[in-house]
Amino acid sequence: MSNSEFFTDVTDQIRYEGPGSDNPLAFRWYDANRVVGDKTMAEHLRFGVAYWHSFASDGSDQFGSGTWDRPWLEAGADPIDAARQKMSAAFEFFEKLGAPYFCFHDLDIAPEGDTFAESCANLDTLVEEAAIHMERTGVKLLWGTANMFSRPRFASGAATNPDPELFARAAAQVKHCMDATHRLGGANYVLWGGREGYDTILNTDIGRELDQLGRFLQMVVEYKHQIGFEGTILIEPKPHEPTKHQYDHDSQTIAGFLRKYDLADEVKLNIEVNHATLAGHDFVHEVAVAVDDGLLGSIDANRGDGRLGWDTDQFPNSVEEMSLAMHEILRGGGFATGGVNFDAKLRRQSIDRSDLFHAHIGGMDVMARALLAAHQMLVDGALTTARAQRYAGWDGELGADILEGRVTLADLHQRAYAGSIDPSPRSGRQETLENLVNRYVERVS
Ligand code: XLS
Ligand code: NI
Ligand code: NI
């Protein structure tokens, strides 16, 4: 272990001790090398720590200033020195946690300069620093992304801005951030359209804005091929917040958008739990839609709060919720370039540096346990067999005749009229299946 400068309460790497352990600084379920099916837990889950909430934030909210103990964020330091300190702290954390990946926004790792050129130079400096840390620790990059929502210039959006000068500025920033991600061997590049939407329809031309967004994404894909970046381009759905309406509303909306702009073979989704909640969906719905449409890329594992209507980004703690999502992910063949990142933040009152460890250990254990339950459900066909039986008729003659266009409305009318159709209903067995899922969640070991 290299210099233990910041997280002195954690002296060693977090280890797996098993479900019987009472050690709060040990994994009870995440056993990186345990084989589940055809891969290890580490290979299935591909955990990534999100730089911004964990290292670039200080616990401030709309009503109050920072509360967390983060010496690398203290005011007054030279911005590049401070960014280097922050990076040392981050890599110390990744290494002690045993996280194989991290992910970042450009502005999380490097300070903005007075000009765009200066910002680029700052990013380049910190990217080279990151490359050294990555080499030393073996930690890899799950994805990079550009922050095009915090600064005043992007108040009216980036790609969907009414002014093409702002589109150009955003394009330049994404180009540079893609270069950085490529340089660091990133497995994916993410676009979350934080302000790609609108606050009021009174001043908004939706048709134009969607065409702009489509062209922006085409440029991103073209550039990816130009530089030979082999990672996946991912869009992260979110229905609103910060804008009132965001175009990347949910998985199904993005699927339609990608087809309209001829991007469906090039772009996949980074699906976040809390964003599904905001869209009025269960997380498993968002994942299942993506899996069935061949669009699953990666996930941001967090959760909302049932009483609060905003993106609270808490660390995941429901094994049941995550088991259902992992079941769909495994059904689709698991992650390819994607993984599980914790786009999750501590509560404002969790002020100790070591709270970051407890949060990630808990989240990783929840995901590991969910993986075990999901894998067993899939192996046993607990849900897939029930589904197959429920739709079995569609594999028969009538189903095939309908789907393959061999019968018309009038033909079906004639068959029903002649009494050769059996429309008697069958149970959907929801409660039986809920009990079954609960048994898998209870019994993992
Ligand atoms: C915000 C988003 C953001 C993205 C990356 O709600 O979740 O954190 O994951 O820009
Ligand atoms: Ni979010
Ligand atoms: Ni996110």
Coordinates of C-alpha atoms and ligand atoms in Angstrom, one line a residue:
M1 CA 0.0 0.0 0.0
S2 CA 1.5 3.4 -0.9
N3 CA 1.3 6.6 1.0
S4 CA -1.6 6.4 3.5
E5 CA -2.0 10.1 3.8
F6 CA -5.7 10.8 3.9
F7 CA -7.6 7.8 5.0
T8 CA -5.6 7.0 8.1
D9 CA -8.6 5.2 9.8
V10 CA -8.3 2.5 7.2
T11 CA -4.8 1.1 7.4
D12 CA -5.1 -1.9 5.0
Q13 CA -7.1 -3.0 2.0
I14 CA -10.7 -3.9 2.7
R15 CA -11.0 -7.7 2.7
Y16 CA -13.7 -10.3 2.3
E17 CA -14.5 -11.9 5.6
G18 CA -17.9 -13.5 4.8
P19 CA -21.5 -13.0 6.1
G20 CA -20.5 -14.0 9.6
S21 CA -18.1 -11.1 10.0
D22 CA -19.0 -8.2 12.3
N23 CA -16.1 -6.1 11.1
P24 CA -17.6 -2.9 9.6
L25 CA -14.5 -2.4 7.4
A26 CA -14.8 -5.8 5.7
F27 CA -16.9 -7.2 2.9
R28 CA -19.5 -9.7 3.9
W29 CA -20.6 -10.6 0.3
Y30 CA -18.3 -9.1 -2.2
D31 CA -15.6 -11.7 -2.7
A32 CA -13.8 -10.4 -5.8
N33 CA -12.4 -13.7 -7.0
R34 CA -15.4 -15.9 -6.2
V35 CA -16.7 -17.5 -9.4
V36 CA -20.4 -17.0 -10.2
G37 CA -21.4 -18.9 -13.3
D38 CA -18.6 -18.2 -15.8
K39 CA -17.0 -15.1 -14.3
T40 CA -15.7 -13.8 -11.0
M41 CA -17.7 -11.4 -9.0
A42 CA -15.2 -8.7 -9.9
E43 CA -15.6 -9.4 -13.6
H44 CA -19.4 -9.4 -13.4
L45 CA -19.8 -6.2 -11.4
R46 CA -16.9 -4.1 -12.6
F47 CA -17.3 -1.6 -9.8
G48 CA -16.4 2.0 -10.4
V49 CA -16.0 4.8 -7.8
A50 CA -17.5 8.1 -9.0
Y51 CA -15.0 10.9 -8.5
W52 CA -17.4 13.8 -8.2
H53 CA -19.6 12.9 -5.3
S54 CA -16.8 11.3 -3.4
F55 CA -13.9 13.6 -4.0
A56 CA -15.0 16.7 -5.7
S57 CA -18.0 17.5 -3.5
D58 CA -18.0 18.9 0.1
G59 CA -21.4 18.1 1.4
S60 CA -23.0 21.4 0.5
D61 CA -26.6 21.6 -0.6
Q62 CA -29.0 24.4 -1.7
F63 CA -29.4 25.5 1.9
G64 CA -26.0 25.2 3.4
S65 CA -22.2 25.0 2.9
G66 CA -19.9 22.0 2.9
T67 CA -19.7 19.8 6.0
W68 CA -17.4 17.0 5.0
D69 CA -13.8 16.6 6.1
R70 CA -12.0 17.0 2.8
P71 CA -8.6 18.7 3.2
W72 CA -7.9 18.6 -0.5
L73 CA -10.9 20.9 -1.1
E74 CA -9.8 23.6 1.3
A75 CA -9.9 27.1 -0.2
G76 CA -6.7 29.1 -1.0
A77 CA -4.5 26.4 -2.4
D78 CA -3.1 26.6 -5.9
P79 CA -5.8 24.9 -8.1
I80 CA -3.4 22.5 -9.8
D81 CA -1.8 21.5 -6.5
A82 CA -5.2 21.0 -5.0
A83 CA -6.3 18.8 -7.9
R84 CA -3.2 16.7 -7.5
Q85 CA -3.9 16.3 -3.8
K86 CA -7.5 15.3 -4.6
M87 CA -6.2 12.8 -7.0
S88 CA -3.8 11.3 -4.5
A89 CA -6.7 11.0 -2.0
A90 CA -8.9 9.4 -4.6
F91 CA -6.4 6.8 -5.7
E92 CA -5.6 6.0 -2.1
F93 CA -9.3 5.4 -1.6
F94 CA -9.7 3.3 -4.8
E95 CA -6.8 1.1 -3.8
K96 CA -7.8 0.6 -0.2
L97 CA -11.3 -0.2 -1.2
G98 CA -10.2 -2.6 -3.9
A99 CA -12.3 -0.9 -6.6
P100 CA -11.1 -1.9 -10.1
Y101 CA -12.4 1.2 -11.8
F102 CA -13.2 4.9 -11.4
C103 CA -15.1 7.4 -13.5
F104 CA -14.9 11.2 -13.7
H105 CA -16.2 14.5 -15.2
D106 CA -13.4 16.7 -16.7
L107 CA -14.1 19.4 -14.1
D108 CA -13.8 16.9 -11.2
I109 CA -10.2 16.1 -11.9
A110 CA -8.9 19.4 -13.3
P111 CA -9.7 23.1 -12.6
E112 CA -11.1 25.3 -15.3
G113 CA -8.7 27.9 -16.7
D114 CA -9.4 31.5 -17.8
T115 CA -9.7 30.4 -21.4
F116 CA -10.8 27.2 -23.1
A117 CA -7.2 26.5 -24.1
E118 CA -6.1 26.9 -20.4
S119 CA -8.8 24.4 -19.3
C120 CA -7.6 21.9 -21.9
A121 CA -4.0 22.3 -20.7
N122 CA -5.1 21.8 -17.1
L123 CA -7.0 18.7 -18.0
D124 CA -4.0 17.3 -19.9
T125 CA -1.8 17.9 -16.9
L126 CA -4.1 16.0 -14.6
V127 CA -4.7 13.2 -17.1
E128 CA -1.0 12.5 -17.2
E129 CA -1.0 12.5 -13.4
A130 CA -3.9 10.0 -13.5
A131 CA -2.1 7.8 -15.9
I132 CA 0.8 7.5 -13.4
H133 CA -1.6 6.6 -10.5
M134 CA -3.4 4.1 -12.7
E135 CA -0.2 2.5 -13.7
R136 CA 0.9 2.3 -10.0
T137 CA -2.4 1.0 -8.6
G138 CA -3.8 -1.0 -11.5
V139 CA -7.1 0.9 -11.2
K140 CA -8.8 1.4 -14.6
L141 CA -11.2 4.0 -16.1
L142 CA -14.8 2.8 -16.5
W143 CA -15.8 6.1 -18.2
G144 CA -15.1 9.8 -18.6
T145 CA -17.6 12.5 -19.2
A146 CA -17.7 16.3 -19.7
N147 CA -19.5 18.6 -17.2
M148 CA -21.6 20.8 -19.4
F149 CA -24.2 21.8 -16.8
S150 CA -22.4 23.5 -13.9
R151 CA -21.1 26.7 -15.5
P152 CA -23.3 29.7 -16.4
R153 CA -22.5 29.5 -20.1
F154 CA -24.5 26.3 -20.3
A155 CA -27.6 27.6 -18.5
S156 CA -29.6 27.2 -21.7
G157 CA -28.2 23.8 -22.6
A158 CA -25.1 22.6 -24.4
A159 CA -26.0 20.7 -27.6
T160 CA -29.6 22.0 -27.3
N161 CA -28.6 25.6 -26.8
P162 CA -30.4 28.2 -28.9
D163 CA -27.0 29.7 -29.8
P164 CA -24.7 27.7 -32.1
E165 CA -21.6 29.3 -30.4
L166 CA -22.5 27.4 -27.3
F167 CA -23.0 24.2 -29.2
A168 CA -19.5 24.7 -30.6
R169 CA -18.1 25.3 -27.1
A170 CA -19.7 22.1 -25.9
A171 CA -18.5 20.2 -28.9
A172 CA -14.9 21.4 -28.3
Q173 CA -15.2 20.3 -24.6
V174 CA -16.5 16.9 -25.5
K175 CA -13.8 16.4 -28.1
H176 CA -11.1 17.2 -25.5
C177 CA -12.7 15.0 -22.8
M178 CA -13.0 12.1 -25.3
D179 CA -9.3 12.5 -26.0
A180 CA -8.6 12.3 -22.2
T181 CA -10.8 9.2 -21.8
H182 CA -9.1 7.6 -24.8
R183 CA -5.7 8.4 -23.4
L184 CA -6.6 6.7 -20.1
G185 CA -7.9 3.6 -21.8
G186 CA -11.5 4.3 -20.8
A187 CA -14.0 1.5 -21.3
N188 CA -16.8 3.9 -22.1
Y189 CA -17.6 7.6 -22.7
V190 CA -20.8 8.9 -21.0
L191 CA -23.1 11.8 -22.0
W192 CA -25.6 12.9 -19.4
G193 CA -27.6 15.8 -20.7
G194 CA -27.9 17.8 -17.5
R195 CA -29.4 20.8 -19.2
E196 CA -30.4 19.2 -22.5
G197 CA -34.0 20.1 -22.1
Y198 CA -36.0 23.2 -21.3
D199 CA -37.5 25.1 -18.4
T200 CA -40.4 26.7 -20.3
I201 CA -42.0 25.8 -23.6
L202 CA -42.7 29.5 -24.1
N203 CA -39.2 30.1 -25.4
T204 CA -38.4 26.6 -26.7
D205 CA -38.3 25.1 -30.2
I206 CA -38.3 21.4 -29.3
G207 CA -37.9 20.2 -33.0
R208 CA -34.8 22.2 -33.5
E209 CA -33.3 21.2 -30.1
L210 CA -33.8 17.5 -30.9
D211 CA -32.1 17.9 -34.3
Q212 CA -29.2 19.7 -32.6
L213 CA -28.9 16.9 -30.0
G214 CA -29.0 14.3 -32.8
R215 CA -26.3 16.0 -34.8
F216 CA -24.2 16.4 -31.7
L217 CA -24.3 12.8 -30.9
Q218 CA -23.5 11.9 -34.5
M219 CA -20.4 14.1 -34.3
V220 CA -19.4 12.2 -31.1
V221 CA -19.7 8.9 -32.8
E222 CA -17.8 10.1 -35.9
Y223 CA -15.0 11.4 -33.7
K224 CA -14.9 8.1 -31.7
H225 CA -14.1 6.3 -35.0
Q226 CA -11.7 9.0 -36.1
I227 CA -9.5 8.5 -33.1
G228 CA -10.0 4.8 -32.8
F229 CA -11.6 4.9 -29.4
E230 CA -12.9 1.4 -28.8
G231 CA -15.1 2.1 -25.7
T232 CA -18.8 2.4 -25.9
I233 CA -20.6 5.8 -26.1
L234 CA -23.3 5.9 -23.4
I235 CA -26.3 8.2 -22.8
E236 CA -27.6 8.5 -19.3
P237 CA -31.4 8.9 -19.1
K238 CA -33.0 11.4 -16.6
P239 CA -36.4 12.9 -17.0
H240 CA -35.9 16.2 -15.3
E241 CA -33.6 18.1 -12.8
P242 CA -32.0 20.4 -13.3
T243 CA -34.3 21.4 -16.2
K244 CA -38.0 20.9 -16.0
H245 CA -38.0 18.6 -18.9
Q246 CA -35.0 16.6 -20.2
Y247 CA -35.0 15.0 -23.6
D248 CA -33.2 11.9 -22.5
H249 CA -36.3 11.1 -20.4
D250 CA -36.0 7.3 -20.0
S251 CA -34.7 4.2 -21.7
Q252 CA -37.6 3.9 -24.2
T253 CA -37.5 7.6 -25.1
I254 CA -33.8 7.3 -25.9
A255 CA -34.3 4.2 -27.9
G256 CA -36.7 6.1 -30.2
F257 CA -34.3 9.1 -30.4
L258 CA -31.4 6.9 -31.3
R259 CA -33.4 5.3 -34.1
K260 CA -34.5 8.6 -35.5
Y261 CA -31.0 9.9 -35.7
D262 CA -29.5 6.6 -36.9
L263 CA -27.5 6.0 -33.8
A264 CA -28.9 2.8 -32.4
D265 CA -26.0 0.6 -33.4
E266 CA -23.5 3.0 -31.9
V267 CA -24.8 4.3 -28.6
K268 CA -26.0 2.4 -25.5
L269 CA -27.4 3.5 -22.1
N270 CA -26.0 4.2 -18.7
I271 CA -29.0 3.7 -16.5
E272 CA -29.3 5.2 -13.0
V273 CA -31.6 3.9 -10.3
N274 CA -32.6 7.3 -8.9
H275 CA -33.3 8.6 -12.4
A276 CA -35.7 5.7 -13.1
T277 CA -37.5 6.6 -9.9
L278 CA -37.8 10.2 -11.0
A279 CA -39.2 9.0 -14.3
G280 CA -41.9 7.1 -12.4
H281 CA -40.4 3.7 -13.2
D282 CA -38.9 0.8 -11.3
F283 CA -35.1 0.5 -12.0
V284 CA -35.7 -3.0 -13.3
H285 CA -38.1 -1.6 -15.9
E286 CA -35.5 0.7 -17.3
V287 CA -32.9 -2.1 -17.3
A288 CA -35.3 -4.6 -18.9
V289 CA -36.3 -2.2 -21.7
A290 CA -32.6 -1.6 -22.5
V291 CA -31.8 -5.3 -22.4
D292 CA -34.6 -6.2 -24.7
D293 CA -33.6 -3.5 -27.1
G294 CA -29.9 -4.4 -27.1
L295 CA -29.1 -1.0 -25.5
L296 CA -27.8 -1.9 -22.1
G297 CA -24.4 -0.3 -21.4
S298 CA -23.7 0.4 -17.8
I299 CA -25.4 1.4 -14.5
D300 CA -25.2 4.1 -11.9
A301 CA -26.1 2.3 -8.8
N302 CA -27.8 4.5 -6.2
R303 CA -31.2 5.1 -4.9
G304 CA -33.7 7.8 -4.2
D305 CA -35.8 8.4 -1.1
G306 CA -39.5 7.5 -1.2
R307 CA -40.4 10.7 0.6
L308 CA -38.2 13.1 -1.4
G309 CA -38.9 13.9 -5.0
W310 CA -35.3 14.7 -6.1
D311 CA -32.2 13.0 -7.0
T312 CA -30.8 12.2 -3.6
D313 CA -28.2 9.8 -5.0
Q314 CA -28.0 7.6 -1.9
F315 CA -25.9 4.5 -1.8
P316 CA -27.9 1.4 -2.8
N317 CA -29.2 -0.8 0.0
S318 CA -32.0 -2.9 -1.3
V319 CA -30.9 -6.4 -2.3
E320 CA -34.3 -7.2 -3.7
E321 CA -34.4 -4.1 -6.0
M322 CA -30.9 -4.9 -7.2
S323 CA -31.5 -8.6 -7.6
L324 CA -34.3 -8.0 -10.0
A325 CA -32.1 -5.6 -12.1
M326 CA -29.1 -7.9 -12.0
H327 CA -31.4 -10.7 -13.2
E328 CA -32.3 -8.8 -16.3
I329 CA -28.6 -7.8 -16.8
L330 CA -27.5 -11.4 -16.6
R331 CA -30.4 -12.5 -18.8
G332 CA -28.9 -10.1 -21.4
G333 CA -25.5 -11.6 -21.1
G334 CA -24.1 -9.3 -18.4
F335 CA -22.0 -6.2 -18.9
A336 CA -19.7 -5.9 -21.8
T337 CA -17.7 -2.7 -21.5
G338 CA -20.0 -1.3 -18.8
G339 CA -20.1 -1.9 -15.0
V340 CA -21.6 -0.7 -11.8
N341 CA -20.5 2.7 -10.7
F342 CA -21.7 4.4 -7.5
D343 CA -23.1 7.7 -8.7
A344 CA -23.9 8.0 -5.0
K345 CA -23.1 10.5 -2.3
L346 CA -22.9 10.5 1.4
R347 CA -25.5 12.3 3.4
R348 CA -24.6 15.8 4.5
Q349 CA -24.2 14.7 8.1
S350 CA -21.8 11.8 7.2
I351 CA -18.9 14.1 7.8
D352 CA -16.0 11.6 8.5
R353 CA -13.6 10.6 5.8
S354 CA -14.2 6.9 6.8
D355 CA -17.9 7.2 6.0
L356 CA -16.9 7.0 2.4
F357 CA -15.6 3.5 3.0
H358 CA -18.7 2.3 4.9
A359 CA -20.9 3.6 2.1
H360 CA -19.0 1.8 -0.7
I361 CA -18.6 -1.4 1.3
G362 CA -22.3 -1.5 1.9
G363 CA -23.1 -0.7 -1.7
M364 CA -20.7 -3.4 -3.0
D365 CA -22.1 -6.0 -0.6
V366 CA -25.6 -5.2 -1.7
M367 CA -24.6 -5.6 -5.4
A368 CA -22.7 -8.8 -4.7
R369 CA -25.6 -10.4 -2.8
A370 CA -28.0 -9.3 -5.6
L371 CA -25.7 -10.9 -8.2
L372 CA -25.8 -14.2 -6.3
A373 CA -29.6 -14.1 -6.0
A374 CA -30.0 -13.1 -9.6
H375 CA -27.6 -15.7 -10.9
Q376 CA -29.4 -18.5 -9.0
M377 CA -32.8 -17.3 -10.2
L378 CA -31.5 -17.4 -13.8
V379 CA -29.9 -20.8 -13.5
D380 CA -33.1 -22.2 -12.0
G381 CA -35.2 -20.4 -14.6
A382 CA -37.4 -19.1 -11.7
L383 CA -38.7 -16.1 -13.7
T384 CA -37.7 -17.0 -17.2
T385 CA -39.6 -20.3 -17.1
A386 CA -42.7 -18.6 -15.7
R387 CA -42.5 -16.0 -18.4
A388 CA -42.0 -18.6 -21.2
Q389 CA -45.0 -20.5 -20.0
R390 CA -47.1 -17.4 -19.8
Y391 CA -46.4 -16.6 -23.5
A392 CA -46.2 -20.2 -24.7
G393 CA -49.2 -19.6 -27.0
W394 CA -47.2 -17.2 -29.1
D395 CA -44.9 -20.0 -30.0
G396 CA -47.8 -22.0 -31.3
E397 CA -49.6 -21.9 -34.6
L398 CA -52.0 -19.0 -33.8
G399 CA -49.3 -16.8 -32.4
A400 CA -47.0 -17.4 -35.4
D401 CA -49.9 -16.8 -37.8
I402 CA -50.6 -13.4 -36.2
L403 CA -47.0 -12.2 -35.9
E404 CA -45.9 -13.3 -39.3
G405 CA -48.8 -11.6 -40.9
R406 CA -50.7 -14.6 -42.2
V407 CA -54.0 -13.6 -40.7
T408 CA -56.1 -10.4 -40.8
L409 CA -58.5 -8.8 -38.4
A410 CA -61.3 -10.3 -40.5
D411 CA -59.8 -13.8 -40.3
L412 CA -59.6 -13.6 -36.5
H413 CA -63.2 -12.3 -36.4
Q414 CA -64.2 -15.3 -38.4
R415 CA -62.4 -17.8 -36.1
A416 CA -63.9 -16.2 -33.0
Y417 CA -67.3 -16.2 -34.5
A418 CA -67.0 -19.9 -35.4
G419 CA -66.1 -20.6 -31.7
S420 CA -62.6 -21.9 -32.5
I421 CA -60.9 -19.4 -30.2
D422 CA -60.5 -20.1 -26.4
P423 CA -60.3 -16.7 -24.7
S424 CA -60.4 -18.0 -21.1
P425 CA -58.0 -16.1 -18.8
R426 CA -55.2 -17.6 -16.7
S427 CA -53.6 -16.4 -13.5
G428 CA -50.6 -14.0 -13.8
R429 CA -49.4 -15.5 -10.5
Q430 CA -47.8 -12.2 -9.3
E431 CA -47.9 -13.1 -5.6
T432 CA -46.5 -16.6 -6.2
L433 CA -43.6 -15.0 -8.1
E434 CA -43.0 -12.4 -5.4
N435 CA -42.7 -15.1 -2.8
L436 CA -40.3 -17.0 -5.1
V437 CA -38.1 -14.0 -5.5
N438 CA -38.1 -13.4 -1.8
R439 CA -36.9 -17.0 -1.3
Y440 CA -33.9 -16.4 -3.5
V441 CA -33.1 -13.1 -1.8
E442 CA -33.3 -14.8 1.6
R443 CA -31.3 -17.9 0.7
V444 CA -28.2 -16.6 -1.0
S445 CA -25.0 -17.8 0.6
Ligands
XLS1 C1 -26.8 13.5 -12.4 C2 -26.1 12.4 -13.1 C3 -24.6 12.6 -13.3 C4 -24.1 11.7 -14.3 C5 -22.8 12.0 -14.9 O1 -27.9 13.4 -12.0 O2 -26.4 11.2 -12.5 O3 -24.0 12.4 -12.1 O4 -24.1 10.4 -13.9 O5 -22.8 13.3 -15.5
NI2 NI -28.3 11.2 -10.6
NI3 NI -25.6 9.4 -12.9

